[in-house]
PDB file of C-alpha atoms in Angstrom:
ATOM      1  CA  MET A 245       0.000   0.000   0.000  1.00 78.00           C
ATOM      2  CA  SER A 246       1.482   3.331  -1.033  1.00 95.00           C
ATOM      3  CA  LYS A 247       1.183   6.297   1.296  1.00 97.00           C
ATOM      4  CA  ILE A 248       2.201   9.935   1.111  1.00 98.00           C
ATOM      5  CA  ALA A 249       2.066  12.761   3.641  1.00 98.00           C
ATOM      6  CA  ILE A 250       2.200  16.469   2.867  1.00 98.00           C
ATOM      7  CA  TYR A 251       2.946  19.079   5.542  1.00 98.00           C
ATOM      8  CA  PHE A 252       1.417  22.544   5.127  1.00 98.00           C
ATOM      9  CA  PRO A 253       2.961  24.984   7.641  1.00 97.00           C
ATOM     10  CA  GLY A 254       1.657  28.301   8.830  1.00 93.00           C
ATOM     11  CA  ILE A 255       3.336  31.574   7.954  1.00 90.00           C
ATOM     12  CA  GLY A 256       5.496  31.731  11.093  1.00 85.00           C
ATOM     13  CA  TYR A 257       5.295  28.056  12.018  1.00 92.00           C
ATOM     14  CA  HIS A 258       7.596  26.020   9.747  1.00 94.00           C
ATOM     15  CA  CYS A 259       7.710  22.240   9.424  1.00 96.00           C
ATOM     16  CA  ASP A 260      10.504  21.772  11.974  1.00 96.00           C
ATOM     17  CA  LYS A 261       8.530  23.296  14.837  1.00 97.00           C
ATOM     18  CA  PRO A 262       7.210  20.782  17.417  1.00 98.00           C
ATOM     19  CA  LEU A 263       3.684  20.025  16.165  1.00 98.00           C
ATOM     20  CA  LEU A 264       4.687  19.362  12.568  1.00 98.00           C
ATOM     21  CA  TYR A 265       8.053  17.793  13.395  1.00 98.00           C
ATOM     22  CA  TYR A 266       6.732  15.218  15.859  1.00 98.00           C
ATOM     23  CA  CYS A 267       3.690  14.481  13.746  1.00 98.00           C
ATOM     24  CA  ARG A 268       6.037  13.769  10.846  1.00 98.00           C
ATOM     25  CA  GLU A 269       8.075  11.384  13.009  1.00 98.00           C
ATOM     26  CA  ILE A 270       4.936   9.518  14.083  1.00 98.00           C
ATOM     27  CA  ALA A 271       3.562   9.409  10.544  1.00 98.00           C
ATOM     28  CA  CYS A 272       6.856   8.001   9.240  1.00 98.00           C
ATOM     29  CA  GLU A 273       6.681   5.253  11.870  1.00 97.00           C
ATOM     30  CA  MET A 274       3.181   4.484  10.593  1.00 96.00           C
ATOM     31  CA  GLY A 275       4.199   4.050   6.971  1.00 97.00           C
ATOM     32  CA  TYR A 276       4.135   7.624   5.690  1.00 98.00           C
ATOM     33  CA  GLY A 277       7.872   7.648   4.971  1.00 96.00           C
ATOM     34  CA  ASN A 278       7.188   9.232   1.618  1.00 97.00           C
ATOM     35  CA  TYR A 279       6.454  12.853   2.509  1.00 98.00           C
ATOM     36  CA  ARG A 280       6.942  16.426   1.449  1.00 98.00           C
ATOM     37  CA  THR A 281       7.293  19.416   3.734  1.00 98.00           C
ATOM     38  CA  LEU A 282       6.202  22.635   2.108  1.00 98.00           C
ATOM     39  CA  GLY A 283       8.007  25.884   2.608  1.00 95.00           C
ATOM     40  CA  TYR A 284       6.285  28.977   1.350  1.00 90.00           C
ATOM     41  CA  THR A 285       6.679  32.631   2.148  1.00 86.00           C
ATOM     42  CA  TYR A 286       4.531  35.681   2.532  1.00 86.00           C
ATOM     43  CA  SER A 287       5.820  39.134   3.414  1.00 82.00           C
ATOM     44  CA  GLY A 288       2.544  41.038   3.537  1.00 73.00           C
ATOM     45  CA  GLY A 289       2.885  41.942   7.198  1.00 72.00           C
ATOM     46  CA  ASN A 290       0.460  41.319  10.023  1.00 77.00           C
ATOM     47  CA  ILE A 291      -2.659  39.701   8.575  1.00 79.00           C
ATOM     48  CA  ARG A 292      -4.518  38.784  11.766  1.00 79.00           C
ATOM     49  CA  GLY A 293      -7.986  40.322  11.841  1.00 74.00           C
ATOM     50  CA  ASN A 294      -7.664  41.819   8.353  1.00 77.00           C
ATOM     51  CA  ILE A 295      -9.878  39.949   5.887  1.00 82.00           C
ATOM     52  CA  GLU A 296      -8.315  41.564   2.798  1.00 87.00           C
ATOM     53  CA  LYS A 297      -4.730  40.800   3.900  1.00 86.00           C
ATOM     54  CA  MET A 298      -5.743  37.280   4.893  1.00 86.00           C
ATOM     55  CA  LYS A 299      -7.184  36.676   1.422  1.00 90.00           C
ATOM     56  CA  LYS A 300      -3.998  37.992  -0.226  1.00 91.00           C
ATOM     57  CA  ALA A 301      -1.872  35.754   1.986  1.00 91.00           C
ATOM     58  CA  TYR A 302      -4.068  32.736   1.226  1.00 93.00           C
ATOM     59  CA  ASP A 303      -3.915  33.408  -2.533  1.00 94.00           C
ATOM     60  CA  ALA A 304      -0.131  33.781  -2.485  1.00 94.00           C
ATOM     61  CA  LEU A 305       0.474  30.694  -0.350  1.00 96.00           C
ATOM     62  CA  PHE A 306      -2.048  28.550  -2.226  1.00 97.00           C
ATOM     63  CA  ALA A 307      -0.313  29.432  -5.521  1.00 97.00           C
ATOM     64  CA  GLN A 308       3.033  28.412  -4.021  1.00 97.00           C
ATOM     65  CA  ALA A 309       1.572  25.128  -2.764  1.00 98.00           C
ATOM     66  CA  GLN A 310       0.178  24.414  -6.241  1.00 97.00           C
ATOM     67  CA  VAL A 311       3.671  24.763  -7.736  1.00 97.00           C
ATOM     68  CA  LEU A 312       5.342  22.746  -4.967  1.00 97.00           C
ATOM     69  CA  LEU A 313       2.905  19.848  -5.437  1.00 98.00           C
ATOM     70  CA  GLU A 314       2.400  19.903  -9.212  1.00 97.00           C
ATOM     71  CA  ASP A 315       4.661  16.901  -9.851  1.00 97.00           C
ATOM     72  CA  ILE A 316       2.788  14.529  -7.533  1.00 97.00           C
ATOM     73  CA  LYS A 317       0.615  11.911  -9.204  1.00 96.00           C
ATOM     74  CA  TRP A 318      -2.064  11.535  -6.553  1.00 97.00           C
ATOM     75  CA  SER A 319      -3.631   8.487  -8.197  1.00 95.00           C
ATOM     76  CA  GLU A 320      -0.494   6.489  -7.352  1.00 95.00           C
ATOM     77  CA  TYR A 321      -1.293   6.626  -3.629  1.00 96.00           C
ATOM     78  CA  ASP A 322      -3.703   4.502  -1.641  1.00 95.00           C
ATOM     79  CA  GLU A 323      -3.486   6.798   1.375  1.00 97.00           C
ATOM     80  CA  ILE A 324      -2.912  10.543   1.416  1.00 98.00           C
ATOM     81  CA  LEU A 325      -2.305  12.481   4.616  1.00 98.00           C
ATOM     82  CA  PHE A 326      -2.391  16.283   4.805  1.00 98.00           C
ATOM     83  CA  VAL A 327      -0.994  17.736   8.032  1.00 98.00           C
ATOM     84  CA  SER A 328      -1.433  21.457   8.422  1.00 98.00           C
ATOM     85  CA  LYS A 329      -1.002  24.368  10.801  1.00 98.00           C
ATOM     86  CA  SER A 330      -2.894  27.683  10.947  1.00 96.00           C
ATOM     87  CA  ILE A 331      -3.333  29.185   7.451  1.00 95.00           C
ATOM     88  CA  GLY A 332      -1.940  25.896   6.144  1.00 97.00           C
ATOM     89  CA  THR A 333      -5.211  24.271   7.273  1.00 98.00           C
ATOM     90  CA  ILE A 334      -7.091  26.430   4.763  1.00 97.00           C
ATOM     91  CA  ILE A 335      -4.559  25.771   2.016  1.00 97.00           C
ATOM     92  CA  SER A 336      -4.494  21.985   2.510  1.00 98.00           C
ATOM     93  CA  SER A 337      -8.276  21.692   2.669  1.00 98.00           C
ATOM     94  CA  ALA A 338      -8.829  23.909  -0.358  1.00 98.00           C
ATOM     95  CA  TYR A 339      -6.127  22.052  -2.280  1.00 98.00           C
ATOM     96  CA  ALA A 340      -7.739  18.667  -1.572  1.00 98.00           C
ATOM     97  CA  LYS A 341     -11.144  19.970  -2.633  1.00 97.00           C
ATOM     98  CA  LYS A 342      -9.862  21.676  -5.802  1.00 97.00           C
ATOM     99  CA  HIS A 343      -8.018  18.537  -6.899  1.00 97.00           C
ATOM    100  CA  GLY A 344     -10.831  16.150  -5.999  1.00 96.00           C
ATOM    101  CA  LEU A 345      -8.761  14.287  -3.414  1.00 96.00           C
ATOM    102  CA  ALA A 346     -11.643  12.743  -1.508  1.00 86.00           C
ATOM    103  CA  ASN A 347      -9.534  10.104   0.247  1.00 89.00           C
ATOM    104  CA  VAL A 348      -7.305  12.576   2.141  1.00 97.00           C
ATOM    105  CA  LYS A 349      -6.970  12.316   5.915  1.00 98.00           C
ATOM    106  CA  HIS A 350      -6.498  15.755   7.496  1.00 98.00           C
ATOM    107  CA  ILE A 351      -4.710  16.647  10.718  1.00 98.00           C
ATOM    108  CA  LEU A 352      -5.540  20.273  11.509  1.00 98.00           C
ATOM    109  CA  TYR A 353      -3.352  22.032  14.053  1.00 98.00           C
ATOM    110  CA  THR A 354      -5.007  25.327  15.107  1.00 98.00           C
ATOM    111  CA  PRO A 355      -7.430  25.514  12.168  1.00 98.00           C
ATOM    112  CA  LEU A 356      -8.840  28.851  11.092  1.00 96.00           C
ATOM    113  CA  ALA A 357     -12.544  29.359  10.416  1.00 96.00           C
ATOM    114  CA  GLN A 358     -12.107  29.415   6.626  1.00 95.00           C
ATOM    115  CA  THR A 359     -10.746  25.847   6.786  1.00 97.00           C
ATOM    116  CA  PHE A 360     -14.246  24.539   7.377  1.00 98.00           C
ATOM    117  CA  GLU A 361     -15.434  25.887   4.009  1.00 96.00           C
ATOM    118  CA  TYR A 362     -13.322  23.177   2.342  1.00 97.00           C
ATOM    119  CA  VAL A 363     -12.352  20.356   4.696  1.00 96.00           C
ATOM    120  CA  SER A 364     -14.043  16.974   4.581  1.00 92.00           C
ATOM    121  CA  ASP A 365     -15.187  15.122   7.677  1.00 91.00           C
ATOM    122  CA  ASN A 366     -12.135  12.839   7.506  1.00 95.00           C
ATOM    123  CA  ALA A 367     -10.184  15.081   9.871  1.00 98.00           C
ATOM    124  CA  ILE A 368      -9.072  15.705  13.416  1.00 98.00           C
ATOM    125  CA  GLY A 369      -8.354  19.138  14.837  1.00 98.00           C
ATOM    126  CA  PHE A 370      -6.519  20.722  17.759  1.00 98.00           C
ATOM    127  CA  ILE A 371      -6.962  24.248  19.130  1.00 98.00           C
ATOM    128  CA  GLY A 372      -6.279  26.240  22.296  1.00 98.00           C
ATOM    129  CA  THR A 373      -8.780  28.430  24.123  1.00 98.00           C
ATOM    130  CA  ALA A 374      -6.292  31.339  24.185  1.00 98.00           C
ATOM    131  CA  ASP A 375      -5.653  31.256  20.436  1.00 97.00           C
ATOM    132  CA  PRO A 376      -5.756  34.914  19.321  1.00 93.00           C
ATOM    133  CA  TRP A 377      -6.245  33.914  15.678  1.00 92.00           C
ATOM    134  CA  SER A 378      -9.625  32.288  16.205  1.00 94.00           C
ATOM    135  CA  ASN A 379     -12.989  32.693  17.814  1.00 95.00           C
ATOM    136  CA  ILE A 380     -12.867  29.435  19.750  1.00 97.00           C
ATOM    137  CA  ASP A 381     -16.644  29.020  20.046  1.00 97.00           C
ATOM    138  CA  GLU A 382     -16.941  29.497  16.275  1.00 98.00           C
ATOM    139  CA  ILE A 383     -14.239  26.891  15.584  1.00 98.00           C
ATOM    140  CA  ILE A 384     -15.881  24.419  17.981  1.00 98.00           C
ATOM    141  CA  ASN A 385     -19.264  24.903  16.274  1.00 98.00           C
ATOM    142  CA  LEU A 386     -17.809  24.648  12.769  1.00 98.00           C
ATOM    143  CA  ALA A 387     -15.989  21.422  13.651  1.00 98.00           C
ATOM    144  CA  LYS A 388     -19.125  19.988  15.242  1.00 97.00           C
ATOM    145  CA  THR A 389     -21.208  20.884  12.180  1.00 97.00           C
ATOM    146  CA  LYS A 390     -18.667  19.143   9.919  1.00 96.00           C
ATOM    147  CA  GLY A 391     -18.439  16.095  12.181  1.00 97.00           C
ATOM    148  CA  ILE A 392     -14.760  16.702  12.944  1.00 97.00           C
ATOM    149  CA  LEU A 393     -13.292  15.687  16.289  1.00 97.00           C
ATOM    150  CA  LEU A 394     -11.784  18.871  17.718  1.00 98.00           C
ATOM    151  CA  ASN A 395      -9.479  18.627  20.723  1.00 98.00           C
ATOM    152  CA  VAL A 396      -9.536  21.840  22.780  1.00 98.00           C
ATOM    153  CA  TYR A 397      -6.697  22.782  25.143  1.00 98.00           C
ATOM    154  CA  ASP A 398      -7.514  25.205  27.942  1.00 97.00           C
ATOM    155  CA  GLY A 399      -5.295  28.277  28.087  1.00 97.00           C
ATOM    156  CA  CYS A 400      -3.199  27.353  25.044  1.00 98.00           C
ATOM    157  CA  ASN A 401      -2.211  29.825  22.347  1.00 97.00           C
ATOM    158  CA  HIS A 402      -1.844  29.482  18.568  1.00 97.00           C
ATOM    159  CA  SER A 403       1.108  27.121  19.034  1.00 97.00           C
ATOM    160  CA  LEU A 404      -0.867  25.007  21.524  1.00 98.00           C
ATOM    161  CA  GLU A 405       1.379  26.317  24.289  1.00 98.00           C
ATOM    162  CA  CYS A 406       0.932  28.164  27.579  1.00 97.00           C
ATOM    163  CA  ASP A 407       3.322  29.806  30.069  1.00 96.00           C
ATOM    164  CA  ASP A 408       4.421  26.531  31.700  1.00 97.00           C
ATOM    165  CA  THR A 409       7.103  24.567  29.829  1.00 98.00           C
ATOM    166  CA  MET A 410       6.431  21.266  31.584  1.00 98.00           C
ATOM    167  CA  LYS A 411       2.708  21.618  30.879  1.00 98.00           C
ATOM    168  CA  ASN A 412       3.578  22.354  27.237  1.00 98.00           C
ATOM    169  CA  LEU A 413       5.445  19.057  27.046  1.00 98.00           C
ATOM    170  CA  ASP A 414       2.425  17.245  28.506  1.00 98.00           C
ATOM    171  CA  ILE A 415       0.160  18.970  25.968  1.00 98.00           C
ATOM    172  CA  LEU A 416       2.479  18.086  23.092  1.00 98.00           C
ATOM    173  CA  ASN A 417       2.535  14.478  24.293  1.00 98.00           C
ATOM    174  CA  ASP A 418      -1.272  14.402  24.434  1.00 98.00           C
ATOM    175  CA  VAL A 419      -1.588  15.957  20.969  1.00 98.00           C
ATOM    176  CA  MET A 420       0.829  13.411  19.505  1.00 98.00           C
ATOM    177  CA  LYS A 421      -0.948  10.469  21.166  1.00 98.00           C
ATOM    178  CA  LYS A 422      -4.242  11.642  19.673  1.00 98.00           C
ATOM    179  CA  THR A 423      -2.539  12.220  16.327  1.00 98.00           C
ATOM    180  CA  GLU A 424      -1.137   8.697  16.378  1.00 98.00           C
ATOM    181  CA  HIS A 425      -4.518   7.219  17.351  1.00 98.00           C
ATOM    182  CA  TYR A 426      -6.132   9.035  14.418  1.00 98.00           C
ATOM    183  CA  LEU A 427      -3.595   7.486  12.028  1.00 97.00           C
ATOM    184  CA  VAL A 428      -4.156   3.906  13.219  1.00 93.00           C
TER     185      VAL A 428
END
């Protein structure tokens, strides 16, 4: 069985940061050794809370993702995994929908509201209650409406972290256990 995993980072959260790095390690152990980590850039400044800037950032990053993935023959894979963070959750979900990739499993780290316009119900999400990028109640309702299991971490920010390093390690451990369980 052929598997592939694609990692869609956020703007300031690259693929070697803890959530994406450890997820990649777990996924490799579970047969997703064939993977691609995307690296895209956007220099449009602070986009949080600005719908117009957010749209420009999405358009620019989606176009970069299209180029970075254009050589992949999706039909060659039995299992496709998209792992994404922040704005990457919108890009990965929109990409799967645009390309008719109905068999994609999605892992959504700190999804943004726009993600739920595209994502299928074959997904798991993780978000913190102190995430300044999202209205947490909105994200919880959107996930529930889509039938997506959303794991909510009290007091955690957009990186699923708080002010206590040891607690952050416990949270990361919990997130990775739930990630692994989703991939089984």
